[in-house]
PDB file of C-alpha atoms in Angstrom:
ATOM      1  CA  GLU H  25      90.521 103.140 126.688  1.00 49.00           C
ATOM      2  CA  VAL H  26      87.388 102.395 128.731  1.00 46.00           C
ATOM      3  CA  LEU H  27      89.199 102.107 132.135  1.00 50.00           C
ATOM      4  CA  GLU H  28      90.652 105.632 131.776  1.00 56.00           C
ATOM      5  CA  ASN H  29      87.118 107.027 132.004  1.00 57.00           C
ATOM      6  CA  LEU H  30      86.440 105.516 135.398  1.00 52.00           C
ATOM      7  CA  PRO H  31      86.666 107.797 138.478  1.00 62.00           C
ATOM      8  CA  ASP H  32      89.620 107.239 140.752  1.00 71.00           C
ATOM      9  CA  GLY H  33      87.192 106.182 143.510  1.00 76.00           C
ATOM     10  CA  ASP H  34      86.183 103.175 141.419  1.00 74.00           C
ATOM     11  CA  VAL H  35      89.793 102.208 140.971  1.00 79.00           C
ATOM     12  CA  LYS H  36      90.484 102.493 144.686  1.00 83.00           C
ATOM     13  CA  ARG H  37      87.377 100.551 145.503  1.00 86.00           C
ATOM     14  CA  ALA H  38      88.291  97.749 143.091  1.00 86.00           C
ATOM     15  CA  LEU H  39      91.793  97.613 144.549  1.00 88.00           C
ATOM     16  CA  GLN H  40      90.306  97.146 148.031  1.00 90.00           C
ATOM     17  CA  GLU H  41      88.171  94.229 146.794  1.00 93.00           C
ATOM     18  CA  ILE H  42      91.083  91.991 145.683  1.00 94.00           C
ATOM     19  CA  PRO H  43      92.714  89.763 148.225  1.00 96.00           C
ATOM     20  CA  GLU H  44      95.415  91.525 150.309  1.00 96.00           C
ATOM     21  CA  GLU H  45      98.349  89.345 148.969  1.00 97.00           C
ATOM     22  CA  PHE H  46      97.556  90.548 145.421  1.00 97.00           C
ATOM     23  CA  ARG H  47      96.530  94.054 146.498  1.00 94.00           C
ATOM     24  CA  LEU H  48      99.884  94.769 148.130  1.00 95.00           C
ATOM     25  CA  ALA H  49     101.896  93.602 145.135  1.00 96.00           C
ATOM     26  CA  VAL H  50      99.805  95.713 142.752  1.00 93.00           C
ATOM     27  CA  PHE H  51      99.918  98.727 145.034  1.00 92.00           C
ATOM     28  CA  TYR H  52     103.701  98.581 145.479  1.00 95.00           C
ATOM     29  CA  ALA H  53     104.355  98.039 141.741  1.00 94.00           C
ATOM     30  CA  ASP H  54     101.706 100.185 140.083  1.00 88.00           C
ATOM     31  CA  VAL H  55     101.096 102.952 142.537  1.00 87.00           C
ATOM     32  CA  GLU H  56     104.472 103.250 144.389  1.00 91.00           C
ATOM     33  CA  GLY H  57     106.628 102.114 141.368  1.00 94.00           C
ATOM     34  CA  TYR H  58     108.764  99.586 143.234  1.00 97.00           C
ATOM     35  CA  SER H  59     110.691  96.892 141.385  1.00 98.00           C
ATOM     36  CA  TYR H  60     110.028  93.187 141.797  1.00 98.00           C
ATOM     37  CA  LYS H  61     113.118  92.915 144.016  1.00 98.00           C
ATOM     38  CA  GLU H  62     112.077  95.828 146.168  1.00 98.00           C
ATOM     39  CA  ILE H  63     108.535  94.393 146.661  1.00 98.00           C
ATOM     40  CA  ALA H  64     110.088  90.988 147.385  1.00 99.00           C
ATOM     41  CA  ASP H  65     112.243  92.601 150.127  1.00 98.00           C
ATOM     42  CA  ILE H  66     109.296  94.551 151.554  1.00 98.00           C
ATOM     43  CA  LEU H  67     106.952  91.577 151.655  1.00 98.00           C
ATOM     44  CA  GLY H  68     109.653  89.011 152.572  1.00 98.00           C
ATOM     45  CA  ILE H  69     108.714  86.733 149.598  1.00 98.00           C
ATOM     46  CA  PRO H  70     110.727  85.555 146.466  1.00 99.00           C
ATOM     47  CA  ALA H  71     110.615  87.873 143.418  1.00 98.00           C
ATOM     48  CA  GLY H  72     108.964  85.047 141.417  1.00 98.00           C
ATOM     49  CA  THR H  73     106.076  85.129 143.927  1.00 98.00           C
ATOM     50  CA  VAL H  74     105.797  88.912 143.453  1.00 99.00           C
ATOM     51  CA  MET H  75     105.509  88.424 139.694  1.00 98.00           C
ATOM     52  CA  SER H  76     102.841  85.763 140.126  1.00 98.00           C
ATOM     53  CA  ARG H  77     100.876  87.898 142.568  1.00 98.00           C
ATOM     54  CA  LEU H  78     101.117  90.926 140.276  1.00 98.00           C
ATOM     55  CA  HIS H  79      99.838  88.960 137.279  1.00 98.00           C
ATOM     56  CA  ARG H  80      96.927  87.459 139.252  1.00 98.00           C
ATOM     57  CA  GLY H  81      96.139  90.792 141.044  1.00 96.00           C
ATOM     58  CA  ARG H  82      96.129  92.811 137.876  1.00 95.00           C
ATOM     59  CA  LYS H  83      93.841  90.314 136.215  1.00 96.00           C
ATOM     60  CA  LEU H  84      91.340  90.401 139.163  1.00 95.00           C
ATOM     61  CA  LEU H  85      91.522  94.190 139.158  1.00 92.00           C
ATOM     62  CA  ARG H  86      90.849  94.258 135.339  1.00 90.00           C
ATOM     63  CA  VAL H  87      87.782  92.152 135.750  1.00 92.00           C
ATOM     64  CA  LEU H  88      86.443  94.307 138.545  1.00 89.00           C
ATOM     65  CA  LEU H  89      87.113  97.556 136.692  1.00 87.00           C
ATOM     66  CA  MET H  90      85.435  96.239 133.606  1.00 87.00           C
ATOM     67  CA  ASP H  91      82.396  95.361 135.690  1.00 81.00           C
ATOM     68  CA  TYR H  92      82.381  98.892 137.127  1.00 74.00           C
ATOM     69  CA  ALA H  93      82.680 100.320 133.635  1.00 75.00           C
ATOM     70  CA  LYS H  94      79.785  98.330 132.324  1.00 79.00           C
ATOM     71  CA  ASP H  95      77.646  99.389 135.358  1.00 75.00           C
ATOM     72  CA  ARG H  96      78.403 103.041 134.425  1.00 71.00           C
ATOM     73  CA  GLY H  97      77.605 102.578 130.699  1.00 75.00           C
ATOM     74  CA  PHE H  98      81.216 102.617 129.451  1.00 70.00           C
ATOM     75  CA  GLY H  99      82.506 100.120 126.924  1.00 65.00           C
ATOM     76  CA  GLY H 100      80.889  97.715 124.579  1.00 55.00           C
ATOM     77  CA  SER H 101      79.426  94.305 125.060  1.00 52.00           C
ATOM     78  CA  ASP H 102      82.678  92.549 124.126  1.00 51.00           C
ATOM     79  CA  GLY H 103      84.326  93.572 127.414  1.00 46.00           C
ATOM     80  CA  MET H 104      87.137  95.698 125.887  1.00 46.00           C
TER      81      MET H 104
END
């Protein structure tokens, strides 16, 4: 996959660019491996909100990473 070719620095940079409420959910789930319930407890929000923030955060992250990939000559013109 195109995104696997991006350097870790690009992934970290993209993660820093998304709003904090989404960044924290994505970080705890995808980097730390916490469950929805664990993230909800950490952030003091309902599990449903965690799921929503994860969905939106991952979507934003995907768009940013695809832009980084295009800038570096990876991937085709169809975006994926």
